[in-house]
Amino acid sequence: MNHFFIPFLLFLSVSSTAYAQKEKLNIIVFIADDVSWDDFGCYGNTQVKTPNIDQLAKNGLKFDNFYLTASSCSPSRNSIITGRYPHNTGATELHTTPPLNMVSFPELLRNNNYYSVMAGKFHMGPYARRGFDMMFEHRNENGDGGEESWLNSLKKRPKTKPFFMWFASYDAHRDWGPNKFSGTHQPNQLEPPFYLSNGDETKADLAKYYDEISRFDFYIGEVVKELKSQKELDNTLIIIMSDNGRPFPHSKTRVNDRGMKTPFVMHWPNGIKNKDVTSKSLISAVDIAPTILTLAGIDSPDHFQGHSFDRLLTEPDLPFRNYLFAEHNWHDYEAHERMVRNENYMYILNSRPMQPQNGPLDAVGSPSFKELEILKDQGQLSAIQADVFMVPRPHEELYDYGRDPLQLLNVASLPEYAETLKSMRNILSEWMTETGDNIPKNLTKDWYHKEAGLIKTEFHNIRGEMPGQNLNATENNVKGAF
């Protein structure tokens, strides 16, 4: 063979490889901590200031019906990165972790030549560390809001590999301290949601929450500027989302829209050609992992329980899921709820109806909760405000989105909904059976006294049996109804 031809072939091979690496999709997931779906400007909130997120949504794709599988931090995040339902990860409860043999999508990206970084809040367990080349998880690295390692991560990455960045803020988790964004939102200019008090303390509480959302938004803007300067913006898929609802009464830990629905914005100039588009398709957090792998050209493993929604990036009007499922397990207080939603209805099964739904400990200790307590003592609560104190609660709830998109009117007892109730009940029961979910008698009990701040109970630090634990649910890969 001609000796000139050999190096020429090698040159072509090296050049092709370099080109393929350069063109390989980059991925950044921005995940906020405790932010509800309607607390960005692009979702219609006219009080909060999120110009950078709003601009990305305007130039990309926004999802209106994107649901988490848990409204609780670590169960939600573990579900997202494994593509599995919380009881199938082995980490159904707050501060529990999946087994070491669990595999995450960041690990699969890293195994396929991606440079992978986690910067900010981690909260997922030892198994997840295999997914990252670099981790910035300490407050002194990440700053008060969790975002200060983001830019350096991007600047110092190796330029020969595609990258995946899991940028996880602490914003807007309580407690809220002063920062350079304090005062961005003025309490006297805010109108709290209808399920909260309209009092001054609630308005001040909400203003501090919005200030932290603005800080999250600011750092997203800084990352976008850096991507532009590196000429990587067009080839980078940006996802913006949250792990659960706002840390206020009626939101965080609830299985309705106020707890489970997340904002979800995707921006990718090379892949999303239609701008300022909204998809109303039903999508679950378990669908994120297979979608990211599909877009990265990597096959999804059998243990993913979700489905790729990659086609929606070019055809956002396509229908996707028929059913969404979510769960509420222990988060400071004993709980066992399951939810299924289709296009028209939401059904909730509550196996602990004697437990009030005050919210998690941080919400119970908030000024907003205190003002609801004052209204309760004065006999001035509205029906929806009083919901967080109600005991017993309904064992079953059914909501008709056609007449009640805010899930305020439980129609489970109305005769005209009897067939719908039966159908939704059966769908949820089949999903629980197929995926290895159950209702243990010995659930983890309350670690704190209700409505009493940080006063611990006799059960503090004692775990009960987690759902799916005795059914070996971590080995169950059944996807359930789709």
CSV table of C-alpha atoms in Angstrom, one decimal:
chain,number,residue,atom,x,y,z
A,1,MET,CA,0.0,0.0,0.0
A,2,ASN,CA,1.1,3.5,-0.7
A,3,HIS,CA,2.9,4.9,2.4
A,4,PHE,CA,1.3,8.3,1.8
A,5,PHE,CA,-2.2,6.7,1.8
A,6,ILE,CA,-1.8,5.2,5.3
A,7,PRO,CA,-1.3,8.5,7.2
A,8,PHE,CA,-4.0,10.1,5.0
A,9,LEU,CA,-6.5,7.4,6.2
A,10,LEU,CA,-5.3,8.0,9.8
A,11,PHE,CA,-5.9,11.7,9.3
A,12,LEU,CA,-9.4,11.1,8.0
A,13,SER,CA,-10.1,8.8,11.0
A,14,VAL,CA,-8.8,11.2,13.6
A,15,SER,CA,-10.6,14.1,11.9
A,16,SER,CA,-13.9,12.2,11.7
A,17,THR,CA,-13.6,11.2,15.4
A,18,ALA,CA,-12.9,14.8,16.4
A,19,TYR,CA,-15.8,16.1,14.3
A,20,ALA,CA,-18.1,13.5,15.8
A,21,GLN,CA,-17.0,14.5,19.3
A,22,LYS,CA,-17.5,18.2,18.6
A,23,GLU,CA,-20.9,17.6,17.2
A,24,LYS,CA,-22.1,15.3,20.0
A,25,LEU,CA,-24.9,16.9,21.9
A,26,ASN,CA,-24.0,18.7,25.1
A,27,ILE,CA,-26.6,18.6,28.0
A,28,ILE,CA,-27.2,20.8,31.0
A,29,VAL,CA,-30.0,20.1,33.5
A,30,PHE,CA,-30.8,23.1,35.8
A,31,ILE,CA,-32.9,21.8,38.7
A,32,ALA,CA,-34.3,24.2,41.2
A,33,ASP,CA,-35.0,23.1,44.8
A,34,ASP,CA,-38.7,23.5,45.9
A,35,VAL,CA,-40.1,25.6,43.1
A,36,SER,CA,-43.6,25.2,41.8
A,37,TRP,CA,-44.5,24.9,38.1
A,38,ASP,CA,-46.2,28.3,38.0
A,39,ASP,CA,-43.5,30.3,39.7
A,40,PHE,CA,-41.7,31.4,36.5
A,41,GLY,CA,-42.8,34.3,34.3
A,42,CYS,CA,-43.1,32.1,31.3
A,43,TYR,CA,-45.8,30.1,33.1
A,44,GLY,CA,-47.9,33.2,33.7
A,45,ASN,CA,-46.6,34.4,37.0
A,46,THR,CA,-46.5,38.2,36.6
A,47,GLN,CA,-45.0,38.8,40.1
A,48,VAL,CA,-41.7,36.8,39.9
A,49,LYS,CA,-38.8,38.1,37.9
A,50,THR,CA,-37.2,35.3,35.7
A,51,PRO,CA,-36.1,37.1,32.5
A,52,ASN,CA,-33.4,34.5,31.5
A,53,ILE,CA,-35.7,31.5,31.9
A,54,ASP,CA,-38.5,33.3,30.1
A,55,GLN,CA,-36.1,34.0,27.2
A,56,LEU,CA,-35.0,30.4,26.9
A,57,ALA,CA,-38.7,29.4,26.9
A,58,LYS,CA,-39.4,31.9,24.2
A,59,ASN,CA,-36.7,30.5,22.0
A,60,GLY,CA,-37.4,26.9,22.9
A,61,LEU,CA,-40.1,24.5,24.1
A,62,LYS,CA,-42.2,24.7,27.3
A,63,PHE,CA,-44.2,21.8,28.7
A,64,ASP,CA,-47.5,22.5,30.5
A,65,ASN,CA,-48.2,19.0,31.9
A,66,PHE,CA,-44.9,17.7,33.2
A,67,TYR,CA,-45.2,15.7,36.4
A,68,LEU,CA,-42.8,14.5,39.0
A,69,THR,CA,-43.2,11.1,40.7
A,70,ALA,CA,-42.7,12.5,44.2
A,71,SER,CA,-43.1,16.0,45.7
A,72,SER,CA,-40.1,15.4,48.0
A,73,CYS,CA,-36.5,16.1,47.3
A,74,SER,CA,-34.4,12.9,47.4
A,75,PRO,CA,-37.2,10.5,46.2
A,76,SER,CA,-37.9,12.9,43.3
A,77,ARG,CA,-34.2,13.3,42.2
A,78,ASN,CA,-33.4,9.6,42.5
A,79,SER,CA,-36.5,8.9,40.3
A,80,ILE,CA,-35.4,11.4,37.7
A,81,ILE,CA,-31.8,10.1,37.3
A,82,THR,CA,-32.7,6.4,37.4
A,83,GLY,CA,-35.9,6.7,35.2
A,84,ARG,CA,-37.7,4.7,37.9
A,85,TYR,CA,-40.6,5.2,40.2
A,86,PRO,CA,-39.6,6.0,43.8
A,87,HIS,CA,-40.7,2.6,45.2
A,88,ASN,CA,-38.6,1.0,42.5
A,89,THR,CA,-35.5,2.9,43.4
A,90,GLY,CA,-35.5,1.6,47.0
A,91,ALA,CA,-35.5,5.2,48.2
A,92,THR,CA,-39.2,6.1,48.6
A,93,GLU,CA,-38.7,8.3,51.7
A,94,LEU,CA,-36.8,11.6,52.3
A,95,HIS,CA,-33.1,11.0,53.2
A,96,THR,CA,-33.1,7.4,51.9
A,97,THR,CA,-30.8,6.1,49.2
A,98,PRO,CA,-31.1,3.4,46.4
A,99,PRO,CA,-28.8,0.3,46.6
A,100,LEU,CA,-25.3,0.6,45.2
A,101,ASN,CA,-26.1,-1.4,42.1
A,102,MET,CA,-28.7,1.1,40.9
A,103,VAL,CA,-27.7,2.8,37.6
A,104,SER,CA,-28.3,6.4,36.7
A,105,PHE,CA,-28.4,8.1,33.3
A,106,PRO,CA,-25.4,10.3,34.2
A,107,GLU,CA,-23.4,7.1,34.7
A,108,LEU,CA,-24.5,5.9,31.3
A,109,LEU,CA,-23.5,9.2,29.7
A,110,ARG,CA,-20.1,9.1,31.4
A,111,ASN,CA,-19.6,5.5,30.2
A,112,ASN,CA,-20.2,6.8,26.7
A,113,ASN,CA,-17.4,9.4,26.7
A,114,TYR,CA,-19.3,12.3,28.2
A,115,TYR,CA,-17.6,14.6,30.7
A,116,SER,CA,-20.0,14.8,33.6
A,117,VAL,CA,-20.2,17.3,36.4
A,118,MET,CA,-22.6,17.7,39.4
A,119,ALA,CA,-22.5,21.2,41.0
A,120,GLY,CA,-24.8,22.2,43.8
A,121,LYS,CA,-27.3,20.1,45.8
A,122,PHE,CA,-26.6,16.4,45.6
A,123,HIS,CA,-29.0,14.4,48.0
A,124,MET,CA,-29.1,11.2,45.9
A,125,GLY,CA,-26.8,8.6,47.5
A,126,PRO,CA,-23.5,6.9,46.9
A,127,TYR,CA,-24.5,5.0,43.8
A,128,ALA,CA,-25.1,8.3,41.9
A,129,ARG,CA,-21.5,9.4,42.4
A,130,ARG,CA,-20.4,7.0,39.7
A,131,GLY,CA,-22.2,9.3,37.2
A,132,PHE,CA,-19.8,12.2,37.6
A,133,ASP,CA,-16.2,13.0,36.8
A,134,MET,CA,-16.4,16.1,39.1
A,135,MET,CA,-18.6,16.9,42.0
A,136,PHE,CA,-19.0,20.3,43.8
A,137,GLU,CA,-21.3,19.6,46.7
A,138,HIS,CA,-20.0,21.7,49.6
A,139,ARG,CA,-21.5,25.1,50.6
A,140,ASN,CA,-18.1,26.7,50.5
A,141,GLU,CA,-17.8,25.8,46.8
A,142,ASN,CA,-21.3,26.4,45.8
A,143,GLY,CA,-22.3,29.5,47.7
A,144,ASP,CA,-25.6,30.3,49.5
A,145,GLY,CA,-27.7,29.5,46.5
A,146,GLY,CA,-25.7,26.5,45.2
A,147,GLU,CA,-24.8,28.1,41.8
A,148,GLU,CA,-21.3,29.5,42.2
A,149,SER,CA,-19.5,26.5,40.8
A,150,TRP,CA,-21.5,26.4,37.6
A,151,LEU,CA,-19.5,28.8,35.5
A,152,ASN,CA,-16.1,27.3,36.5
A,153,SER,CA,-17.4,23.8,35.7
A,154,LEU,CA,-18.1,25.0,32.2
A,155,LYS,CA,-14.9,26.9,31.8
A,156,LYS,CA,-12.6,24.2,33.0
A,157,ARG,CA,-14.2,21.2,31.2
A,158,PRO,CA,-12.0,19.2,28.8
A,159,LYS,CA,-12.8,20.5,25.3
A,160,THR,CA,-12.3,17.1,23.6
A,161,LYS,CA,-15.5,15.6,25.1
A,162,PRO,CA,-19.2,16.3,25.0
A,163,PHE,CA,-20.4,17.4,28.4
A,164,PHE,CA,-23.3,16.7,30.8
A,165,MET,CA,-23.8,19.1,33.7
A,166,TRP,CA,-26.3,18.5,36.5
A,167,PHE,CA,-26.6,22.1,37.9
A,168,ALA,CA,-28.6,21.8,41.1
A,169,SER,CA,-29.3,25.0,43.1
A,170,TYR,CA,-30.3,25.2,46.8
A,171,ASP,CA,-32.6,27.9,45.6
A,172,ALA,CA,-35.4,28.2,46.6
A,173,HIS,CA,-35.2,25.9,49.7
A,174,ARG,CA,-35.8,27.3,53.1
A,175,ASP,CA,-34.3,28.9,55.2
A,176,TRP,CA,-33.9,32.2,53.2
A,177,GLY,CA,-31.0,34.4,54.2
A,178,PRO,CA,-30.1,37.8,52.9
A,179,ASN,CA,-28.3,37.8,49.5
A,180,LYS,CA,-27.6,40.3,46.7
A,181,PHE,CA,-31.0,39.5,45.3
A,182,SER,CA,-32.8,40.4,48.5
A,183,GLY,CA,-35.4,43.1,47.9
A,184,THR,CA,-35.9,42.2,44.2
A,185,HIS,CA,-39.6,41.6,45.1
A,186,GLN,CA,-41.4,43.9,47.4
A,187,PRO,CA,-44.0,42.3,49.7
A,188,ASN,CA,-46.5,45.1,49.4
A,189,GLN,CA,-46.6,44.5,45.7
A,190,LEU,CA,-47.4,40.8,45.9
A,191,GLU,CA,-50.7,38.9,46.0
A,192,PRO,CA,-50.3,35.4,47.6
A,193,PRO,CA,-52.0,32.4,46.0
A,194,PHE,CA,-55.6,32.0,47.1
A,195,TYR,CA,-54.9,29.0,49.3
A,196,LEU,CA,-52.5,31.1,51.5
A,197,SER,CA,-53.2,34.1,53.8
A,198,ASN,CA,-53.1,37.6,52.4
A,199,GLY,CA,-51.3,38.8,55.5
A,200,ASP,CA,-48.1,40.8,55.7
A,201,GLU,CA,-46.0,37.9,57.0
A,202,THR,CA,-47.1,35.6,54.1
A,203,LYS,CA,-46.3,38.4,51.6
A,204,ALA,CA,-42.8,38.8,53.1
A,205,ASP,CA,-42.3,35.1,53.0
A,206,LEU,CA,-43.3,34.9,49.4
A,207,ALA,CA,-41.0,37.8,48.5
A,208,LYS,CA,-38.0,36.1,49.9
A,209,TYR,CA,-38.9,32.9,48.0
A,210,TYR,CA,-39.2,34.9,44.7
A,211,ASP,CA,-35.9,36.5,45.4
A,212,GLU,CA,-34.2,33.1,45.5
A,213,ILE,CA,-35.9,32.1,42.3
A,214,SER,CA,-34.5,35.3,40.7
A,215,ARG,CA,-31.0,34.3,41.9
A,216,PHE,CA,-31.5,30.8,40.2
A,217,ASP,CA,-32.6,32.7,37.0
A,218,PHE,CA,-29.6,35.0,37.1
A,219,TYR,CA,-27.0,32.2,37.2
A,220,ILE,CA,-28.8,30.4,34.4
A,221,GLY,CA,-28.3,33.6,32.4
A,222,GLU,CA,-24.5,33.6,33.3
A,223,VAL,CA,-24.2,30.0,32.0
A,224,VAL,CA,-26.0,30.9,28.8
A,225,LYS,CA,-23.5,33.8,28.3
A,226,GLU,CA,-20.6,31.4,28.8
A,227,LEU,CA,-22.1,28.9,26.3
A,228,LYS,CA,-22.3,31.6,23.8
A,229,SER,CA,-18.7,32.7,24.3
A,230,GLN,CA,-17.6,29.1,23.8
A,231,LYS,CA,-19.9,28.8,20.7
A,232,GLU,CA,-21.6,25.8,22.3
A,233,LEU,CA,-25.1,27.2,22.9
A,234,ASP,CA,-26.6,25.9,19.6
A,235,ASN,CA,-25.4,22.4,20.3
A,236,THR,CA,-26.4,22.3,24.0
A,237,LEU,CA,-29.7,20.9,25.2
A,238,ILE,CA,-30.7,23.0,28.3
A,239,ILE,CA,-33.4,21.7,30.6
A,240,ILE,CA,-34.9,23.8,33.4
A,241,MET,CA,-37.1,22.1,36.0
A,242,SER,CA,-37.7,21.7,39.8
A,243,ASP,CA,-37.7,18.7,42.1
A,244,ASN,CA,-41.0,19.4,43.9
A,245,GLY,CA,-43.5,22.2,44.8
A,246,ARG,CA,-42.8,25.4,46.7
A,247,PRO,CA,-42.1,25.0,50.4
A,248,PHE,CA,-45.4,26.5,51.5
A,249,PRO,CA,-48.6,24.9,52.9
A,250,HIS,CA,-50.7,23.2,50.1
A,251,SER,CA,-47.7,22.6,47.8
A,252,LYS,CA,-44.5,20.6,48.8
A,253,THR,CA,-45.3,16.9,49.5
A,254,ARG,CA,-48.8,17.1,47.9
A,255,VAL,CA,-49.7,14.8,45.1
A,256,ASN,CA,-51.9,17.3,43.2
A,257,ASP,CA,-50.7,19.9,40.7
A,258,ARG,CA,-49.4,22.2,43.4
A,259,GLY,CA,-46.9,19.6,44.5
A,260,MET,CA,-46.2,17.3,41.6
A,261,LYS,CA,-46.3,19.5,38.5
A,262,THR,CA,-43.0,21.0,37.6
A,263,PRO,CA,-42.0,23.7,35.2
A,264,PHE,CA,-40.1,22.2,32.3
A,265,VAL,CA,-38.4,24.2,29.6
A,266,MET,CA,-36.1,22.8,26.9
A,267,HIS,CA,-33.8,24.9,24.8
A,268,TRP,CA,-31.7,23.5,22.0
A,269,PRO,CA,-31.3,25.6,18.8
A,270,ASN,CA,-29.9,22.8,16.7
A,271,GLY,CA,-32.8,20.4,17.7
A,272,ILE,CA,-35.8,22.5,18.5
A,273,LYS,CA,-36.6,24.5,15.4
A,274,ASN,CA,-40.0,25.9,16.4
A,275,LYS,CA,-39.7,28.8,18.8
A,276,ASP,CA,-42.0,29.8,21.7
A,277,VAL,CA,-43.9,26.5,21.5
A,278,THR,CA,-45.9,24.8,24.3
A,279,SER,CA,-46.6,21.1,24.5
A,280,LYS,CA,-49.6,20.1,26.5
A,281,SER,CA,-48.8,16.4,26.4
A,282,LEU,CA,-48.7,14.4,29.7
A,283,ILE,CA,-45.1,13.6,30.6
A,284,SER,CA,-43.6,12.0,33.7
A,285,ALA,CA,-40.2,12.6,35.3
A,286,VAL,CA,-39.4,8.9,34.6
A,287,ASP,CA,-39.4,9.8,30.9
A,288,ILE,CA,-36.4,12.3,31.3
A,289,ALA,CA,-33.7,9.6,31.5
A,290,PRO,CA,-34.6,7.7,28.4
A,291,THR,CA,-35.2,10.9,26.5
A,292,ILE,CA,-31.8,12.3,27.3
A,293,LEU,CA,-30.1,9.0,26.3
A,294,THR,CA,-32.0,8.9,23.0
A,295,LEU,CA,-31.0,12.4,22.1
A,296,ALA,CA,-27.4,11.5,23.0
A,297,GLY,CA,-27.6,8.5,20.7
A,298,ILE,CA,-27.4,5.9,23.6
A,299,ASP,CA,-29.7,3.0,24.0
A,300,SER,CA,-31.8,3.0,27.2
A,301,PRO,CA,-31.4,0.0,29.5
A,302,ASP,CA,-34.4,-2.3,30.3
A,303,HIS,CA,-34.6,-1.1,33.9
A,304,PHE,CA,-35.8,2.4,32.8
A,305,GLN,CA,-39.5,2.5,33.5
A,306,GLY,CA,-40.0,5.7,31.4
A,307,HIS,CA,-40.4,6.3,27.7
A,308,SER,CA,-38.5,8.7,25.5
A,309,PHE,CA,-40.5,11.8,24.4
A,310,ASP,CA,-37.8,12.9,21.9
A,311,ARG,CA,-40.4,13.2,19.1
A,312,LEU,CA,-42.1,16.0,20.9
A,313,LEU,CA,-39.1,18.3,20.4
A,314,THR,CA,-40.1,18.5,16.7
A,315,GLU,CA,-43.8,17.6,17.0
A,316,PRO,CA,-44.9,19.1,20.3
A,317,ASP,CA,-48.6,18.6,19.6
A,318,LEU,CA,-48.3,14.8,19.5
A,319,PRO,CA,-50.1,13.0,22.3
A,320,PHE,CA,-47.7,11.1,24.6
A,321,ARG,CA,-48.8,9.5,27.9
A,322,ASN,CA,-52.3,8.3,28.7
A,323,TYR,CA,-51.4,8.0,32.4
A,324,LEU,CA,-49.1,9.6,35.0
A,325,PHE,CA,-48.4,8.1,38.4
A,326,ALA,CA,-46.9,9.7,41.5
A,327,GLU,CA,-46.5,8.9,45.2
A,328,HIS,CA,-46.2,10.6,48.6
A,329,ASN,CA,-44.3,8.7,51.3
A,330,TRP,CA,-42.7,9.7,54.5
A,331,HIS,CA,-41.3,13.2,54.6
A,332,ASP,CA,-41.0,14.3,58.2
A,333,TYR,CA,-44.5,12.8,58.8
A,334,GLU,CA,-46.1,9.4,58.2
A,335,ALA,CA,-47.8,9.3,54.7
A,336,HIS,CA,-48.9,6.9,52.0
A,337,GLU,CA,-50.7,8.5,49.0
A,338,ARG,CA,-50.8,7.4,45.3
A,339,MET,CA,-52.0,9.4,42.3
A,340,VAL,CA,-52.9,8.6,38.8
A,341,ARG,CA,-53.8,11.3,36.2
A,342,ASN,CA,-55.0,11.0,32.6
A,343,GLU,CA,-56.0,13.8,30.3
A,344,ASN,CA,-59.3,14.5,32.0
A,345,TYR,CA,-59.1,13.2,35.6
A,346,MET,CA,-56.9,12.9,38.6
A,347,TYR,CA,-57.5,10.1,41.2
A,348,ILE,CA,-55.8,10.1,44.6
A,349,LEU,CA,-55.7,7.1,47.0
A,350,ASN,CA,-54.9,8.1,50.6
A,351,SER,CA,-54.0,5.2,52.9
A,352,ARG,CA,-53.4,7.4,55.9
A,353,PRO,CA,-56.6,9.5,56.0
A,354,MET,CA,-56.1,10.3,59.7
A,355,GLN,CA,-52.9,12.2,58.9
A,356,PRO,CA,-53.5,16.0,58.2
A,357,GLN,CA,-51.6,17.4,55.3
A,358,ASN,CA,-50.0,20.4,56.9
A,359,GLY,CA,-46.9,20.0,54.7
A,360,PRO,CA,-43.3,19.1,55.5
A,361,LEU,CA,-41.5,20.5,58.5
A,362,ASP,CA,-40.1,23.5,56.8
A,363,ALA,CA,-43.6,24.6,55.6
A,364,VAL,CA,-45.1,24.0,59.0
A,365,GLY,CA,-42.5,26.2,60.6
A,366,SER,CA,-43.0,29.0,58.1
A,367,PRO,CA,-44.6,32.4,58.6
A,368,SER,CA,-47.2,31.5,55.9
A,369,PHE,CA,-48.3,28.5,58.0
A,370,LYS,CA,-48.5,30.6,61.2
A,371,GLU,CA,-50.8,33.1,59.5
A,372,LEU,CA,-53.1,30.2,58.4
A,373,GLU,CA,-53.2,29.1,62.0
A,374,ILE,CA,-54.2,32.6,63.1
A,375,LEU,CA,-57.0,32.6,60.6
A,376,LYS,CA,-58.1,29.1,61.8
A,377,ASP,CA,-58.2,30.3,65.4
A,378,GLN,CA,-60.3,33.3,64.3
A,379,GLY,CA,-62.7,31.1,62.2
A,380,GLN,CA,-61.8,33.0,59.0
A,381,LEU,CA,-60.2,30.3,56.9
A,382,SER,CA,-61.7,29.7,53.4
A,383,ALA,CA,-62.5,26.1,52.5
A,384,ILE,CA,-59.3,25.6,50.5
A,385,GLN,CA,-57.1,27.3,53.1
A,386,ALA,CA,-58.6,24.9,55.7
A,387,ASP,CA,-57.7,21.9,53.7
A,388,VAL,CA,-54.2,21.6,55.3
A,389,PHE,CA,-55.8,21.1,58.8
A,390,MET,CA,-58.6,18.7,57.8
A,391,VAL,CA,-58.8,15.4,59.6
A,392,PRO,CA,-60.0,12.8,58.6
A,393,ARG,CA,-59.2,13.3,55.0
A,394,PRO,CA,-61.0,11.5,52.1
A,395,HIS,CA,-59.7,8.0,51.4
A,396,GLU,CA,-60.3,8.6,47.7
A,397,GLU,CA,-60.3,11.9,45.8
A,398,LEU,CA,-61.3,12.4,42.2
A,399,TYR,CA,-60.9,15.7,40.2
A,400,ASP,CA,-62.4,16.6,36.9
A,401,TYR,CA,-60.0,18.8,35.0
A,402,GLY,CA,-62.7,19.9,32.6
A,403,ARG,CA,-64.7,21.7,35.4
A,404,ASP,CA,-62.0,22.0,38.0
A,405,PRO,CA,-58.4,22.4,36.8
A,406,LEU,CA,-57.2,23.6,40.2
A,407,GLN,CA,-58.4,20.4,42.0
A,408,LEU,CA,-60.6,22.1,44.5
A,409,LEU,CA,-63.8,20.0,44.2
A,410,ASN,CA,-63.6,16.3,45.1
A,411,VAL,CA,-66.2,14.5,43.0
A,412,ALA,CA,-65.5,11.0,44.2
A,413,SER,CA,-68.8,10.7,46.0
A,414,LEU,CA,-71.0,12.0,43.1
A,415,PRO,CA,-73.1,9.3,41.4
A,416,GLU,CA,-72.4,10.6,37.9
A,417,TYR,CA,-68.6,9.9,38.4
A,418,ALA,CA,-69.0,6.3,39.7
A,419,GLU,CA,-67.7,4.7,36.5
A,420,THR,CA,-64.8,7.1,36.2
A,421,LEU,CA,-63.9,6.5,39.8
A,422,LYS,CA,-64.0,2.8,39.4
A,423,SER,CA,-61.8,2.9,36.2
A,424,MET,CA,-59.2,5.2,37.7
A,425,ARG,CA,-59.1,3.2,40.9
A,426,ASN,CA,-58.5,0.0,38.9
A,427,ILE,CA,-55.7,1.6,36.8
A,428,LEU,CA,-53.9,2.7,39.9
A,429,SER,CA,-54.3,-0.7,41.6
A,430,GLU,CA,-52.9,-2.4,38.5
A,431,TRP,CA,-49.9,-0.1,38.4
A,432,MET,CA,-49.2,-0.7,42.1
A,433,THR,CA,-49.4,-4.5,41.6
A,434,GLU,CA,-47.4,-4.6,38.4
A,435,THR,CA,-44.6,-2.4,39.7
A,436,GLY,CA,-44.3,-4.0,43.1
A,437,ASP,CA,-45.8,-1.2,45.2
A,438,ASN,CA,-47.7,-1.9,48.5
A,439,ILE,CA,-49.1,-0.4,51.6
A,440,PRO,CA,-47.0,-1.6,54.6
A,441,LYS,CA,-48.7,-1.6,58.0
A,442,ASN,CA,-45.5,-0.5,59.7
A,443,LEU,CA,-44.7,2.7,57.8
A,444,THR,CA,-42.2,5.2,59.1
A,445,LYS,CA,-44.1,7.3,61.7
A,446,ASP,CA,-44.0,11.0,62.4
A,447,TRP,CA,-40.6,12.2,63.5
A,448,TYR,CA,-42.0,15.6,64.7
A,449,HIS,CA,-45.1,16.7,66.4
A,450,LYS,CA,-47.8,18.2,64.2
A,451,GLU,CA,-48.0,22.0,64.2
A,452,ALA,CA,-45.3,22.2,66.8
A,453,GLY,CA,-42.1,23.1,65.0
A,454,LEU,CA,-39.0,21.1,65.8
A,455,ILE,CA,-40.3,19.1,68.7
A,456,LYS,CA,-39.3,15.5,68.1
A,457,THR,CA,-41.5,12.4,68.7
A,458,GLU,CA,-40.5,9.1,70.3
A,459,PHE,CA,-40.2,7.7,66.8
A,460,HIS,CA,-37.5,10.2,65.6
A,461,ASN,CA,-34.8,8.5,63.5
A,462,ILE,CA,-36.7,5.2,63.4
A,463,ARG,CA,-37.5,3.9,60.0
A,464,GLY,CA,-40.5,1.6,59.3
A,465,GLU,CA,-41.0,-0.6,56.3
A,466,MET,CA,-40.8,1.3,53.0
A,467,PRO,CA,-43.3,0.7,50.2
A,468,GLY,CA,-42.1,-2.0,47.8
A,469,GLN,CA,-39.3,-3.1,50.2
A,470,ASN,CA,-40.7,-6.6,50.9
A,471,LEU,CA,-41.7,-7.1,47.3
A,472,ASN,CA,-38.2,-6.6,46.0
A,473,ALA,CA,-39.4,-3.6,44.0
A,474,THR,CA,-35.8,-2.5,43.1
A,475,GLU,CA,-35.6,-5.6,40.9
A,476,ASN,CA,-39.0,-5.0,39.3
A,477,ASN,CA,-38.6,-3.3,35.9
A,478,VAL,CA,-42.2,-3.4,34.8
A,479,LYS,CA,-43.1,0.0,33.3
A,480,GLY,CA,-46.8,0.0,34.1
A,481,ALA,CA,-49.6,1.6,32.1
A,482,PHE,CA,-48.5,4.2,29.6
